[in-house]
């Protein structure tokens, strides 16, 4: 995945490039894990159609998904808060979920860790964990809803992202906060600015009152209770404030990009 | 005397002309396509996090994997909802619901159910539904409304949290949504079987008469 992405050259049609690369992969299931248009080749696993048969259907579905992004952005009310719960409602144990197993999860060293802030911000300084831990802390008990359908209630503590954006002088008229993560495939995900500024969107450092354990994204997770779980990146190492849509790990594979709940 | 009364019967039975108006046929078949896409993609979505101790065979699901199935589901939902609204508005505005589905009485349903099970139900006049048909068609319209609303409550449990609460919260709403699907599939099995048993009803839904 990382190798494929580094192959992408400006000016070269990403879709075609990835499509060519996909041909080298014999197992159709593996195509699911490729960025860009060709990943939707997985769609063609639908009953008996081959790639050429359903290619226009794929394009249409992707267009409708983009339309659904706009519909959801319109439905999103910045003042609507996600329901909050009590300590007793917390799901224990809270499920671990990732495209990797628990023992393959990134294992970051808090001493060396820095959170890099890039793009349309006044102060591009990198933040150490000690500095981040000094930010004001709020705790929220909310429901995490996975794109797979299951849900679980957890308690997350950290600082509201909107306060941090103000602190670093981010241009909040920009379209996205784009997050990058430390896992082996370079997980990333764009967050629309309206959601980034939602009062419950949080830079999270603790789960259930304890320093965020490795399995839940140590040292930092972005907790977004108004989005599906895959839009809540773990092991976050940098944020870019940008007007460009830069795609995301699951978004590029066909999951709806807005994925608001 | 008997032959005369039989003749009398014939003069009041089948009205010549259209049994199913064009708008009914159009929305019916659009709904058929939308429902099948919703059900098959829904089964694939279900498989990602099953509610019960079974999954649906990949041979009968749509989308190949979760992301593909979600794309189909959230595309076909527009077709289902827009077409469903057209059906509801026209059904009310033209008086079709009142004419075709009203009244439904428990005694009438019992009598027609008995007649159906003993093979004595008449299919001479397809423009008139028997009491069992009236009940099932009215019920499936309600189930259709609930499947859409429960789906909406799962899709937007924060933005439409009042609706999610109506369905007993996010996790329970998934069961409501699944149950509606199961009722629709059960209806579909009976509906298709009966349409094949009485082919002229199928012809009426295609050609109108």
XYZ file of C-alpha atoms in Angstrom:
470
model
C 0.000 0.000 0.000
C 2.653 2.486 1.034
C 4.833 1.355 -1.846
C 1.930 1.813 -4.258
C 1.235 5.287 -2.995
C 4.842 6.358 -3.314
C 4.621 5.250 -6.944
C 1.966 7.823 -7.652
C 3.492 10.554 -9.756
C 1.827 13.933 -10.265
C 0.331 14.128 -13.735
C -0.139 10.395 -13.994
C -3.734 9.207 -13.884
C -3.961 7.609 -10.467
C -6.925 5.494 -11.448
C -5.215 3.989 -14.476
C -2.003 3.437 -12.601
C -3.713 1.633 -9.783
C -5.798 -0.307 -12.262
C -2.638 -1.581 -13.942
C -1.173 -2.498 -10.607
C -4.362 -4.356 -9.709
C -3.872 -6.659 -12.673
C -0.724 -7.979 -11.056
C -2.685 -9.176 -8.066
C -4.279 -12.536 -8.747
C -6.565 -12.749 -5.746
C -9.647 -10.585 -6.301
C -9.946 -10.079 -2.567
C -6.589 -8.295 -2.542
C -7.902 -5.699 -4.946
C -10.065 -4.466 -2.140
C -6.998 -3.201 -0.417
C -5.783 -0.962 -3.148
C -6.279 2.768 -3.152
C -8.131 4.604 -5.868
C -10.773 3.678 -8.368
C -9.645 0.162 -9.070
C -10.300 -0.893 -5.500
C -13.926 -0.763 -6.416
C -13.131 -3.745 -8.587
C -14.227 -5.584 -5.494
C -17.724 -4.531 -6.463
C -17.406 -6.752 -9.467
C -17.487 -9.761 -7.205
C -21.217 -9.299 -7.414
C -22.948 -12.287 -8.907
C -21.178 -13.256 -12.060
C -20.312 -9.879 -13.546
C -16.771 -9.228 -14.607
C -14.928 -5.930 -14.453
C -16.036 -4.665 -17.857
C -19.697 -5.533 -17.249
C -20.088 -3.518 -14.112
C -17.640 -0.728 -14.674
C -20.294 1.833 -15.508
C -22.363 0.664 -12.537
C -19.321 1.299 -10.334
C -18.910 4.804 -11.702
C -22.560 5.527 -11.121
C -22.395 4.195 -7.552
C -19.338 6.330 -6.808
C -21.131 9.403 -8.185
C -24.154 8.684 -5.992
C -21.835 8.248 -3.000
C -20.401 11.715 -3.689
C -23.936 13.060 -3.914
C -24.620 11.368 -0.562
C -21.600 13.225 0.893
C -23.334 16.499 0.028
C -26.686 15.344 1.375
C -25.063 14.317 4.654
C -23.154 17.597 4.937
C -26.538 19.340 4.583
C -28.137 17.062 7.195
C -25.234 17.613 9.607
C -26.276 20.083 12.271
C -23.236 21.607 14.020
C -25.344 22.156 17.132
C -26.716 18.626 17.420
C -24.791 16.778 20.104
C -24.284 13.033 20.090
C -26.172 11.441 23.001
C -23.981 10.952 26.069
C -24.170 8.042 28.495
C -23.225 7.147 32.053
C -20.206 5.182 33.323
C -22.475 2.176 33.813
C -23.308 2.129 30.083
C -19.665 1.716 28.990
C -19.092 -1.432 26.948
C -16.502 -3.596 28.727
C -14.307 -4.822 27.273
C -14.474 -2.206 24.551
C -13.862 -3.956 21.205
C -10.524 -3.641 19.440
C -10.931 -3.090 15.705
C -8.466 -2.554 12.892
C -7.305 -3.940 9.563
C -4.418 -5.415 11.594
C -4.521 -7.682 14.633
C -4.056 -6.365 18.147
C -0.423 -7.471 18.393
C 0.315 -5.898 15.003
C -1.056 -2.539 16.149
C 1.410 0.359 16.030
C 3.553 0.556 19.145
C 4.644 4.177 19.494
C 7.217 5.528 21.907
C 5.676 8.430 23.810
C 9.125 9.940 24.450
C 9.891 10.297 20.754
C 6.367 11.110 19.683
C 5.536 14.420 18.063
C 2.285 15.599 16.554
C 3.000 17.534 13.418
C 0.673 20.378 12.356
C 0.814 21.415 8.699
C -1.065 23.328 6.040
C -3.252 26.384 6.556
C -2.232 27.178 10.133
C -0.308 30.119 11.610
C 1.766 28.045 14.008
C 3.249 24.970 12.368
C 5.134 23.810 15.438
C 5.257 20.108 16.304
C 3.785 19.090 19.635
C 5.317 16.680 22.121
C 3.115 14.428 24.177
C 3.890 16.380 27.349
C 2.701 19.574 25.683
C -0.456 17.890 24.424
C -1.216 16.432 27.863
C -1.189 19.976 29.286
C -4.122 21.054 27.099
C -7.495 21.404 28.892
C -9.195 18.044 29.268
C -12.837 17.109 28.841
C -14.403 13.644 29.159
C -17.226 12.300 27.012
C -19.090 9.009 27.156
C -20.507 8.433 23.681
C -21.478 5.661 21.308
C -18.942 4.471 18.760
C -20.801 3.208 15.674
C -18.811 0.986 13.326
C -19.444 0.925 9.571
C -19.890 -2.833 10.049
C -23.022 -2.184 12.086
C -21.977 -2.938 15.660
C -21.754 -0.217 18.254
C -20.078 0.196 21.654
C -20.125 2.881 24.305
C -16.809 4.259 25.524
C -15.373 7.077 27.594
C -12.847 9.333 25.897
C -10.914 12.237 27.394
C -8.908 14.913 25.654
C -9.100 18.406 24.294
C -11.753 19.673 21.864
C -10.227 19.809 18.394
C -11.869 23.180 17.738
C -9.991 24.707 20.691
C -6.726 23.277 19.378
C -7.462 24.612 15.877
C -7.996 28.060 17.407
C -4.777 27.697 19.421
C -2.640 26.959 16.363
C -4.372 29.653 14.286
C -5.896 27.282 11.760
C -7.856 28.707 8.853
C -11.231 27.303 9.823
C -12.655 28.319 6.450
C -10.513 25.545 4.932
C -12.400 22.445 3.883
C -10.611 19.653 5.718
C -8.427 18.549 8.568
C -6.500 15.642 7.092
C -5.051 13.195 9.613
C -2.168 10.763 9.146
C -1.478 7.764 11.341
C 1.546 5.702 12.311
C 0.375 2.243 11.209
C 2.272 0.299 8.571
C -0.060 1.151 5.658
C -0.157 4.846 6.508
C -3.795 5.106 7.520
C -5.206 8.545 6.889
C -8.588 10.188 6.805
C -10.032 13.561 5.887
C -12.414 15.278 8.308
C -14.663 18.033 6.966
C -14.155 21.345 8.772
C -17.757 21.587 10.009
C -17.283 18.308 11.858
C -13.784 19.251 13.024
C -15.359 22.304 14.677
C -18.170 20.288 16.295
C -17.997 20.733 20.097
C -17.664 16.968 20.713
C -14.865 16.334 18.212
C -11.879 15.587 20.395
C -8.112 15.012 20.349
C -8.185 12.045 22.671
C -5.432 10.971 25.062
C -7.332 8.791 27.519
C -9.791 5.941 27.333
C -11.940 5.174 30.386
C -9.819 7.492 32.547
C -6.503 5.784 31.667
C -3.790 6.865 29.228
C -5.017 5.642 25.822
C -3.829 2.029 25.578
C -1.961 0.847 22.491
C -4.975 -1.034 21.163
C -7.151 2.096 21.200
C -4.600 4.319 19.474
C -1.788 5.417 21.820
C -0.793 8.148 22.062
C -3.547 10.074 20.251
C -6.841 9.292 18.644
C -9.302 11.687 17.031
C -12.670 10.888 18.554
C -15.578 12.026 16.375
C -18.910 10.914 17.864
C -20.776 12.266 14.826
C -18.923 9.944 12.420
C -18.599 6.222 11.817
C -15.670 4.563 13.594
C -13.297 4.496 10.636
C -13.420 8.306 10.600
C -11.963 8.237 14.159
C -8.252 7.731 13.356
C -5.890 6.167 15.928
C -2.069 6.549 16.331
C -2.405 10.039 14.821
C 0.959 11.633 14.023
C 0.048 14.649 11.930
C -2.736 16.938 10.833
C -2.878 19.049 7.710
C -5.436 21.836 7.377
C -6.215 21.923 3.679
C -8.706 22.816 0.979
C -7.776 19.737 -1.039
C -9.539 16.444 -0.768
C -6.636 14.047 -0.207
C -8.560 10.832 0.214
C -8.315 8.342 3.020
C -7.410 4.728 3.722
C -10.963 3.337 3.658
C -12.508 6.230 1.733
C -10.302 5.386 -1.271
C -11.565 1.820 -1.193
C -15.181 2.798 -1.624
C -16.457 3.693 1.819
C -18.546 6.827 1.809
C -16.267 9.746 2.615
C -18.582 11.837 4.784
C -19.898 8.858 6.764
C -21.735 11.024 9.261
C -24.107 9.485 11.734
C -83.181 -20.712 -13.275
C -79.608 -21.627 -12.424
C -78.404 -20.709 -15.903
C -80.090 -17.322 -15.688
C -78.457 -16.454 -12.363
C -75.091 -17.518 -13.776
C -75.644 -15.125 -16.662
C -76.573 -12.391 -14.234
C -73.339 -12.989 -12.371
C -71.341 -12.621 -15.528
C -72.882 -9.255 -16.361
C -71.773 -7.725 -13.036
C -68.316 -9.350 -12.909
C -65.104 -8.385 -14.725
C -65.272 -4.765 -15.778
C -63.685 -4.492 -19.171
C -60.612 -2.306 -19.387
C -57.640 -1.539 -17.266
C -57.094 -3.547 -14.072
C -53.825 -1.902 -13.071
C -53.369 1.712 -14.198
C -50.048 2.659 -15.770
C -48.727 4.555 -12.738
C -49.299 1.533 -10.506
C -47.432 -0.735 -12.909
C -44.506 1.690 -13.214
C -44.071 2.206 -9.464
C -44.618 -1.510 -8.826
C -41.722 -2.599 -11.041
C -39.415 0.203 -9.926
C -40.176 -0.836 -6.366
C -39.477 -4.479 -7.238
C -36.007 -3.598 -8.536
C -35.238 -1.224 -5.656
C -36.404 -3.717 -3.023
C -34.352 -6.572 -4.455
C -31.222 -4.401 -4.583
C -31.860 -3.173 -1.025
C -32.443 -6.699 0.285
C -29.435 -8.320 -1.418
C -27.031 -5.502 -0.507
C -28.558 -5.425 2.970
C -27.696 -9.102 3.425
C -24.076 -8.341 2.565
C -24.050 -5.463 5.065
C -25.602 -7.768 7.679
C -22.766 -10.259 7.129
C -20.199 -7.682 8.313
C -21.690 -7.831 11.810
C -24.421 -10.502 12.015
C -27.245 -10.051 14.498
C -27.961 -13.787 14.629
C -26.041 -17.012 14.416
C -26.013 -17.123 10.618
C -24.802 -15.198 7.586
C -26.183 -14.961 4.080
C -24.469 -16.913 1.321
C -22.349 -14.674 -0.876
C -24.124 -16.155 -3.882
C -27.288 -14.253 -2.968
C -25.735 -10.988 -1.789
C -24.882 -7.872 -3.760
C -21.771 -5.717 -3.616
C -19.040 -8.312 -3.048
C -17.882 -6.827 0.242
C -19.059 -4.299 2.798
C -18.063 -1.102 0.976
C -19.584 -2.322 -2.294
C -22.796 -3.361 -0.577
C -23.049 0.014 1.180
C -22.657 1.812 -2.151
C -25.530 -0.219 -3.603
C -27.668 0.168 -0.486
C -27.258 3.946 -0.246
C -27.866 4.361 -3.985
C -30.959 2.155 -4.217
C -32.401 3.846 -1.122
C -33.102 6.947 -3.228
C -34.974 4.885 -5.788
C -36.933 3.124 -3.044
C -37.820 6.276 -1.132
C -38.653 8.562 -4.069
C -40.673 5.833 -5.770
C -42.336 4.937 -2.464
C -43.354 8.559 -1.876
C -44.819 8.778 -5.397
C -46.790 5.612 -4.639
C -48.098 6.909 -1.306
C -49.046 10.322 -2.688
C -50.794 8.904 -5.768
C -52.381 6.101 -3.744
C -53.966 8.653 -1.436
C -54.695 11.319 -4.063
C -56.391 8.994 -6.573
C -58.378 7.268 -3.848
C -56.813 3.931 -4.808
C -55.914 3.021 -1.225
C -59.454 3.761 -0.041
C -61.057 1.936 -2.958
C -58.778 -1.087 -3.013
C -57.687 -1.612 0.565
C -60.723 -0.424 2.494
C -62.575 -1.686 4.465
C -60.766 -4.577 6.110
C -62.809 -6.499 8.693
C -61.621 -9.395 10.871
C -64.623 -11.514 9.866
C -64.008 -10.770 6.194
C -60.326 -11.713 6.503
C -61.273 -14.942 8.308
C -63.874 -15.858 5.696
C -61.581 -15.151 2.738
C -58.628 -16.912 4.392
C -60.828 -19.992 4.842
C -62.034 -19.755 1.244
C -58.431 -19.445 0.033
C -57.239 -22.439 2.022
C -60.130 -24.610 0.779
C -59.526 -23.506 -2.805
C -62.861 -21.691 -3.106
C -61.579 -18.163 -3.564
C -62.702 -16.483 -6.762
C -60.132 -14.761 -9.008
C -62.693 -13.641 -11.562
C -62.435 -9.963 -10.786
C -58.761 -9.030 -10.409
C -59.637 -5.380 -9.894
C -61.100 -6.253 -6.509
C -58.910 -7.515 -3.735
C -60.215 -10.100 -1.304
C -59.933 -9.383 2.405
C -56.693 -11.315 2.832
C -55.125 -9.394 -0.030
C -56.345 -6.106 1.414
C -54.819 -6.945 4.776
C -51.487 -8.085 3.332
C -51.156 -5.149 0.938
C -52.019 -2.619 3.645
C -49.633 -4.330 6.080
C -46.750 -4.434 3.612
C -47.130 -0.707 2.915
C -46.765 -0.106 6.659
C -43.762 -2.440 6.840
C -42.258 -0.549 3.895
C -42.615 2.706 5.789
C -41.083 1.207 8.949
C -38.157 -0.366 7.067
C -37.280 3.045 5.591
C -37.645 4.911 8.889
C -35.703 2.314 10.895
C -33.009 2.398 8.196
C -32.853 6.175 8.507
C -32.506 5.816 12.291
C -29.517 3.464 11.882
C -27.918 5.691 9.268
C -28.236 8.889 11.354
C -28.418 7.920 15.047
C -26.986 11.313 16.045
C -28.684 13.717 13.631
C -32.041 11.903 13.879
C -31.578 10.658 17.457
C -35.273 11.208 18.247
C -36.121 8.735 15.475
C -33.505 6.261 16.748
C -35.096 6.591 20.196
C -38.509 5.765 18.680
C -37.009 2.471 17.494
C -35.562 1.689 20.923
C -32.034 3.017 20.380
C -29.352 2.229 17.805
C -28.807 -1.445 18.596
C -32.523 -2.280 18.815
C -33.274 -0.341 15.624
C -31.006 -2.776 13.767
C -33.299 -5.609 14.843
C -36.366 -3.618 13.760
C -34.761 -3.008 10.365
C -33.882 -6.710 10.039
C -37.386 -7.825 11.071
C -38.973 -5.571 8.457
C -36.656 -7.077 5.841
C -37.694 -10.576 6.928
C -41.395 -9.635 6.667
C -40.855 -8.165 3.208
C -39.036 -11.309 2.054
C -41.837 -13.487 3.477
C -44.401 -11.315 1.680
C -42.366 -11.543 -1.508
C -42.323 -15.356 -1.425
C -46.119 -15.562 -1.054
C -46.711 -12.683 -3.489
C -44.586 -14.191 -6.265
C -45.934 -17.707 -5.677
C -49.534 -16.494 -5.967
C -48.780 -14.343 -9.001
C -47.412 -17.453 -10.706
C -50.464 -19.469 -9.619
C -52.793 -16.846 -11.104
C -50.815 -15.742 -14.187
C -53.453 -13.275 -15.343
C -52.689 -11.179 -12.263
C -49.082 -11.008 -13.431
C -50.254 -10.063 -16.914
C -52.380 -7.277 -15.419
C -49.316 -5.895 -13.630
C -47.339 -5.917 -16.891
C -49.892 -5.065 -19.592
C -52.534 -3.449 -17.430
C -55.379 -5.806 -18.345
